[in-house]
PDB file of C-alpha atoms in Angstrom:
ATOM      1  CA  MET V   1       0.000   0.000   0.000  1.00 49.00           C
ATOM      2  CA  ALA V   2       1.295   3.454  -0.895  1.00 73.00           C
ATOM      3  CA  GLY V   3      -0.708   5.353   1.722  1.00 89.00           C
ATOM      4  CA  PHE V   4      -4.076   6.590   2.867  1.00 95.00           C
ATOM      5  CA  HIS V   5      -5.011  10.201   2.098  1.00 97.00           C
ATOM      6  CA  SER V   6      -7.948  12.599   2.113  1.00 98.00           C
ATOM      7  CA  ALA V   7      -8.912  15.984   0.714  1.00 98.00           C
ATOM      8  CA  THR V   8     -11.824  18.343   0.921  1.00 98.00           C
ATOM      9  CA  SER V   9     -12.906  21.257  -1.191  1.00 98.00           C
ATOM     10  CA  PHE V  10     -13.433  24.766   0.001  1.00 97.00           C
ATOM     11  CA  ARG V  11     -17.029  25.892   0.472  1.00 96.00           C
ATOM     12  CA  THR V  12     -18.234  26.502  -3.078  1.00 96.00           C
ATOM     13  CA  LEU V  13     -21.130  28.797  -3.934  1.00 93.00           C
ATOM     14  CA  GLY V  14     -23.854  27.522  -6.260  1.00 92.00           C
ATOM     15  CA  ALA V  15     -23.543  28.570  -9.891  1.00 92.00           C
ATOM     16  CA  ALA V  16     -27.180  29.336 -10.824  1.00 89.00           C
ATOM     17  CA  ALA V  17     -26.511  27.095 -13.840  1.00 90.00           C
ATOM     18  CA  THR V  18     -27.838  23.712 -14.925  1.00 92.00           C
ATOM     19  CA  THR V  19     -24.395  22.069 -14.628  1.00 95.00           C
ATOM     20  CA  HIS V  20     -21.707  22.942 -12.116  1.00 96.00           C
ATOM     21  CA  ASN V  21     -18.446  20.998 -11.768  1.00 98.00           C
ATOM     22  CA  LEU V  22     -17.542  20.877  -8.061  1.00 98.00           C
ATOM     23  CA  PHE V  23     -14.623  18.468  -7.627  1.00 98.00           C
ATOM     24  CA  THR V  24     -12.337  16.042  -9.456  1.00 98.00           C
ATOM     25  CA  ILE V  25      -9.940  13.286  -8.479  1.00 98.00           C
ATOM     26  CA  GLU V  26      -7.347  12.535 -11.129  1.00 98.00           C
ATOM     27  CA  ASN V  27      -4.661   9.935 -11.604  1.00 98.00           C
ATOM     28  CA  THR V  28      -2.558  11.202 -14.496  1.00 98.00           C
ATOM     29  CA  ALA V  29      -0.810   9.034 -17.086  1.00 98.00           C
ATOM     30  CA  GLY V  30       2.291   7.221 -15.872  1.00 97.00           C
ATOM     31  CA  SER V  31       1.115   7.121 -12.249  1.00 97.00           C
ATOM     32  CA  PRO V  32       2.870   4.536 -10.068  1.00 96.00           C
ATOM     33  CA  VAL V  33      -0.365   3.940  -8.086  1.00 97.00           C
ATOM     34  CA  ASN V  34      -4.034   3.208  -8.498  1.00 97.00           C
ATOM     35  CA  ILE V  35      -6.498   5.186  -6.402  1.00 98.00           C
ATOM     36  CA  ALA V  36      -8.815   2.949  -4.364  1.00 96.00           C
ATOM     37  CA  MET V  37     -11.683   5.169  -3.243  1.00 97.00           C
ATOM     38  CA  ARG V  38     -12.811   4.722   0.366  1.00 95.00           C
ATOM     39  CA  ARG V  39     -15.218   7.642   0.746  1.00 95.00           C
ATOM     40  CA  LEU V  40     -16.636  10.403  -1.423  1.00 97.00           C
ATOM     41  CA  LEU V  41     -19.356  12.667  -0.069  1.00 96.00           C
ATOM     42  CA  VAL V  42     -20.988  16.043  -0.567  1.00 96.00           C
ATOM     43  CA  GLN V  43     -22.800  18.388   1.755  1.00 93.00           C
ATOM     44  CA  MET V  44     -24.940  21.319   0.705  1.00 89.00           C
ATOM     45  CA  ASP V  45     -26.240  24.154   2.832  1.00 87.00           C
ATOM     46  CA  ALA V  46     -29.291  25.742   1.233  1.00 85.00           C
ATOM     47  CA  THR V  47     -30.087  29.270   2.338  1.00 81.00           C
ATOM     48  CA  VAL V  48     -33.187  30.071   0.263  1.00 81.00           C
ATOM     49  CA  ALA V  49     -36.506  28.340  -0.357  1.00 79.00           C
ATOM     50  CA  LEU V  50     -36.596  26.141  -3.440  1.00 80.00           C
ATOM     51  CA  THR V  51     -39.960  24.980  -4.737  1.00 78.00           C
ATOM     52  CA  ALA V  52     -38.479  23.543  -7.968  1.00 79.00           C
ATOM     53  CA  VAL V  53     -36.833  20.119  -8.207  1.00 82.00           C
ATOM     54  CA  MET V  54     -33.616  19.958  -6.192  1.00 85.00           C
ATOM     55  CA  PRO V  55     -30.399  19.409  -8.163  1.00 88.00           C
ATOM     56  CA  GLN V  56     -28.819  16.006  -8.486  1.00 93.00           C
ATOM     57  CA  VAL V  57     -25.160  15.500  -7.676  1.00 95.00           C
ATOM     58  CA  LYS V  58     -23.574  12.986 -10.018  1.00 97.00           C
ATOM     59  CA  THR V  59     -20.256  11.184 -10.011  1.00 98.00           C
ATOM     60  CA  SER V  60     -18.889   9.963 -13.318  1.00 98.00           C
ATOM     61  CA  ARG V  61     -15.617   9.042 -14.911  1.00 98.00           C
ATOM     62  CA  THR V  62     -14.378  11.771 -17.226  1.00 98.00           C
ATOM     63  CA  THR V  63     -13.543  11.535 -20.926  1.00 97.00           C
ATOM     64  CA  GLY V  64     -10.091  13.038 -20.260  1.00 96.00           C
ATOM     65  CA  ILE V  65      -7.997  14.555 -17.493  1.00 97.00           C
ATOM     66  CA  PRO V  66      -9.676  17.736 -16.149  1.00 98.00           C
ATOM     67  CA  THR V  67      -8.082  21.187 -16.161  1.00 98.00           C
ATOM     68  CA  GLY V  68      -8.687  24.486 -14.394  1.00 98.00           C
ATOM     69  CA  GLY V  69     -10.137  24.771 -10.932  1.00 97.00           C
ATOM     70  CA  THR V  70      -7.981  24.971  -7.826  1.00 97.00           C
ATOM     71  CA  THR V  71      -5.533  22.197  -6.988  1.00 97.00           C
ATOM     72  CA  LEU V  72      -6.315  21.171  -3.401  1.00 97.00           C
ATOM     73  CA  THR V  73      -3.953  20.006  -0.677  1.00 97.00           C
ATOM     74  CA  LYS V  74      -3.954  16.283   0.042  1.00 97.00           C
ATOM     75  CA  ALA V  75      -3.888  15.299   3.727  1.00 97.00           C
ATOM     76  CA  GLN V  76      -1.502  12.511   4.706  1.00 94.00           C
ATOM     77  CA  TRP V  77      -2.883  10.092   7.288  1.00 94.00           C
ATOM     78  CA  ASP V  78       0.672   8.924   7.953  1.00 94.00           C
ATOM     79  CA  THR V  79       3.111  11.821   7.633  1.00 93.00           C
ATOM     80  CA  ALA V  80       5.852   9.382   6.611  1.00 94.00           C
ATOM     81  CA  VAL V  81       3.913   8.419   3.453  1.00 94.00           C
ATOM     82  CA  ALA V  82       3.489  11.090   0.766  1.00 94.00           C
ATOM     83  CA  SER V  83       0.792  10.964  -1.880  1.00 96.00           C
ATOM     84  CA  ALA V  84       1.874  10.259  -5.448  1.00 96.00           C
ATOM     85  CA  ALA V  85       2.399  13.447  -7.467  1.00 96.00           C
ATOM     86  CA  ASN V  86       0.171  12.001 -10.219  1.00 97.00           C
ATOM     87  CA  VAL V  87      -2.836  12.088  -7.873  1.00 98.00           C
ATOM     88  CA  ILE V  88      -4.448  15.521  -8.282  1.00 98.00           C
ATOM     89  CA  ILE V  89      -7.515  16.841  -6.504  1.00 98.00           C
ATOM     90  CA  ARG V  90      -9.352  19.919  -7.864  1.00 98.00           C
ATOM     91  CA  GLY V  91     -12.074  22.095  -6.400  1.00 98.00           C
ATOM     92  CA  ALA V  92     -14.211  24.829  -7.955  1.00 97.00           C
ATOM     93  CA  THR V  93     -12.995  27.659  -5.696  1.00 96.00           C
ATOM     94  CA  ALA V  94      -9.770  28.736  -3.997  1.00 95.00           C
ATOM     95  CA  SER V  95     -11.248  29.810  -0.644  1.00 95.00           C
ATOM     96  CA  ASP V  96     -14.376  29.269   1.445  1.00 94.00           C
ATOM     97  CA  GLY V  97     -17.128  31.135  -0.379  1.00 88.00           C
ATOM     98  CA  GLY V  98     -14.577  32.802  -2.668  1.00 90.00           C
ATOM     99  CA  GLY V  99     -14.714  33.433  -6.382  1.00 90.00           C
ATOM    100  CA  ALA V 100     -15.212  30.509  -8.725  1.00 92.00           C
ATOM    101  CA  THR V 101     -12.268  28.765 -10.383  1.00 95.00           C
ATOM    102  CA  ALA V 102     -14.084  26.705 -12.976  1.00 96.00           C
ATOM    103  CA  ILE V 103     -13.092  23.081 -13.512  1.00 98.00           C
ATOM    104  CA  THR V 104     -13.127  22.028 -17.147  1.00 98.00           C
ATOM    105  CA  ALA V 105     -14.119  18.367 -17.344  1.00 98.00           C
ATOM    106  CA  THR V 106     -16.463  16.304 -19.483  1.00 97.00           C
ATOM    107  CA  PRO V 107     -18.410  13.513 -17.817  1.00 97.00           C
ATOM    108  CA  GLY V 108     -18.337  10.140 -19.505  1.00 95.00           C
ATOM    109  CA  ALA V 109     -21.469   8.396 -20.734  1.00 93.00           C
ATOM    110  CA  GLN V 110     -21.911   6.332 -17.565  1.00 92.00           C
ATOM    111  CA  VAL V 111     -22.918   7.900 -14.278  1.00 96.00           C
ATOM    112  CA  VAL V 112     -21.291   5.944 -11.442  1.00 96.00           C
ATOM    113  CA  TRP V 113     -23.612   7.254  -8.706  1.00 95.00           C
ATOM    114  CA  GLN V 114     -26.043  10.092  -8.140  1.00 95.00           C
ATOM    115  CA  GLN V 115     -27.593  11.616  -5.078  1.00 91.00           C
ATOM    116  CA  TYR V 116     -30.171  14.191  -4.126  1.00 87.00           C
ATOM    117  CA  CYS V 117     -28.965  16.347  -1.256  1.00 83.00           C
ATOM    118  CA  MET V 118     -31.565  18.484   0.430  1.00 77.00           C
ATOM    119  CA  ARG V 119     -33.782  21.442  -0.330  1.00 73.00           C
ATOM    120  CA  LEU V 120     -35.694  23.933   1.728  1.00 73.00           C
ATOM    121  CA  HIS V 121     -39.289  24.107   0.588  1.00 73.00           C
ATOM    122  CA  THR V 122     -39.680  26.969   3.047  1.00 73.00           C
ATOM    123  CA  ALA V 123     -36.680  28.797   4.474  1.00 67.00           C
ATOM    124  CA  VAL V 124     -37.782  28.506   8.095  1.00 69.00           C
ATOM    125  CA  GLY V 125     -35.554  27.190  10.887  1.00 65.00           C
ATOM    126  CA  GLN V 126     -32.274  25.348  10.587  1.00 69.00           C
ATOM    127  CA  VAL V 127     -31.779  22.210   8.540  1.00 72.00           C
ATOM    128  CA  LEU V 128     -28.563  20.271   9.144  1.00 71.00           C
ATOM    129  CA  ALA V 129     -26.903  18.915   6.042  1.00 72.00           C
ATOM    130  CA  PRO V 130     -26.320  15.153   6.020  1.00 78.00           C
ATOM    131  CA  ASP V 131     -23.333  13.416   4.442  1.00 88.00           C
ATOM    132  CA  ASN V 132     -24.507  12.446   0.948  1.00 87.00           C
ATOM    133  CA  ASN V 133     -22.560   9.568  -0.571  1.00 91.00           C
ATOM    134  CA  LEU V 134     -21.242  10.149  -4.086  1.00 93.00           C
ATOM    135  CA  LEU V 135     -20.140   6.537  -4.454  1.00 93.00           C
ATOM    136  CA  PRO V 136     -21.988   3.488  -3.089  1.00 90.00           C
ATOM    137  CA  ALA V 137     -21.436   3.033   0.660  1.00 86.00           C
ATOM    138  CA  LEU V 138     -19.820  -0.291  -0.296  1.00 87.00           C
ATOM    139  CA  VAL V 139     -16.523   1.531  -0.995  1.00 87.00           C
ATOM    140  CA  ASP V 140     -16.198   2.141   2.768  1.00 83.00           C
ATOM    141  CA  ASN V 141     -15.587  -1.581   3.290  1.00 86.00           C
ATOM    142  CA  PRO V 142     -12.022  -2.594   2.308  1.00 82.00           C
ATOM    143  CA  SER V 143     -13.019  -6.284   2.199  1.00 87.00           C
ATOM    144  CA  LEU V 144     -15.225  -5.568  -0.840  1.00 88.00           C
ATOM    145  CA  PRO V 145     -13.902  -4.842  -4.360  1.00 88.00           C
ATOM    146  CA  ASN V 146     -12.221  -1.463  -4.755  1.00 90.00           C
ATOM    147  CA  PHE V 147     -13.549   1.381  -6.868  1.00 95.00           C
ATOM    148  CA  LEU V 148     -10.322   2.095  -8.767  1.00 97.00           C
ATOM    149  CA  ILE V 149      -9.090   5.143 -10.598  1.00 98.00           C
ATOM    150  CA  ARG V 150      -6.208   3.893 -12.731  1.00 98.00           C
ATOM    151  CA  ALA V 151      -3.428   5.903 -14.384  1.00 98.00           C
ATOM    152  CA  GLY V 152      -4.901   8.223 -17.007  1.00 98.00           C
ATOM    153  CA  GLU V 153      -8.364   8.274 -15.396  1.00 98.00           C
ATOM    154  CA  ALA V 154     -10.352  10.794 -13.362  1.00 98.00           C
ATOM    155  CA  ILE V 155     -13.751  11.155 -11.753  1.00 98.00           C
ATOM    156  CA  LEU V 156     -15.931  14.261 -11.668  1.00 98.00           C
ATOM    157  CA  VAL V 157     -18.466  15.405  -9.085  1.00 98.00           C
ATOM    158  CA  GLN V 158     -21.018  17.599 -10.830  1.00 97.00           C
ATOM    159  CA  VAL V 159     -24.263  19.326  -9.857  1.00 96.00           C
ATOM    160  CA  VAL V 160     -26.930  18.767 -12.507  1.00 94.00           C
ATOM    161  CA  ALA V 161     -30.016  20.935 -12.065  1.00 90.00           C
ATOM    162  CA  ALA V 162     -33.315  20.833 -13.934  1.00 86.00           C
ATOM    163  CA  VAL V 163     -33.165  24.641 -14.201  1.00 87.00           C
ATOM    164  CA  GLY V 164     -30.506  27.147 -13.144  1.00 81.00           C
ATOM    165  CA  THR V 165     -32.638  28.317 -10.245  1.00 84.00           C
ATOM    166  CA  SER V 166     -32.350  24.831  -8.693  1.00 87.00           C
ATOM    167  CA  ASN V 167     -28.681  25.554  -7.850  1.00 88.00           C
ATOM    168  CA  PRO V 168     -28.922  29.165  -6.663  1.00 87.00           C
ATOM    169  CA  ALA V 169     -25.775  31.212  -6.099  1.00 88.00           C
ATOM    170  CA  THR V 170     -26.655  31.154  -2.390  1.00 86.00           C
ATOM    171  CA  ASN V 171     -26.205  27.385  -2.016  1.00 88.00           C
ATOM    172  CA  HIS V 172     -22.949  26.356  -0.349  1.00 91.00           C
ATOM    173  CA  TRP V 173     -21.348  23.018  -1.350  1.00 94.00           C
ATOM    174  CA  PHE V 174     -18.305  21.070  -0.251  1.00 95.00           C
ATOM    175  CA  VAL V 175     -16.960  17.679  -1.305  1.00 97.00           C
ATOM    176  CA  SER V 176     -14.704  15.407   0.785  1.00 97.00           C
ATOM    177  CA  ALA V 177     -12.811  12.304  -0.313  1.00 97.00           C
ATOM    178  CA  ALA V 178     -10.658   9.595   1.255  1.00 97.00           C
ATOM    179  CA  TRP V 179      -8.624   7.023  -0.665  1.00 97.00           C
ATOM    180  CA  ASP V 180      -5.819   4.468  -0.579  1.00 95.00           C
ATOM    181  CA  GLU V 181      -2.990   4.663  -3.076  1.00 97.00           C
ATOM    182  CA  VAL V 182      -2.219   1.087  -4.041  1.00 95.00           C
ATOM    183  CA  ALA V 183       0.200  -0.656  -6.395  1.00 93.00           C
ATOM    184  CA  PRO V 184      -1.344  -1.370  -9.823  1.00 92.00           C
TER     185      PRO V 184
END
């Protein structure tokens, strides 16, 4: 095993658009490791009432390696084991609630997993955001088959809304991931 790592995005404002790329995990060509995903989740804090359909959050493999966005820091769970340089994590902003740094990525034809988060039908009281899995909960169990991201592959977390008003610019999103880096 080449090490266990995690990363999380900054708090990202909604885009008031029908698609909004939030987060990518990439394993560039020539990587000496495979990424074995152990957890991928999103939380969303809605601050305005939404009577339309809530947006879906989808995870898919990409058609190529993403560009743009903000490269995020990877946390080492064992400080003696560094993450492979080929493993790149991107978020859609460079600071909590800051200006957007758009990720350019194209989702592949197959959606790996999708999730509704939450919506406020009326903006009254406080609603706590749950952890919303972006991969099946099965990836949490290391005794089950790994969800692998091999060299030259990436996955994209993307908000897909029925209409732009379903992802208002007042929503606040963050994505967190944990993974093992394993020999191919």
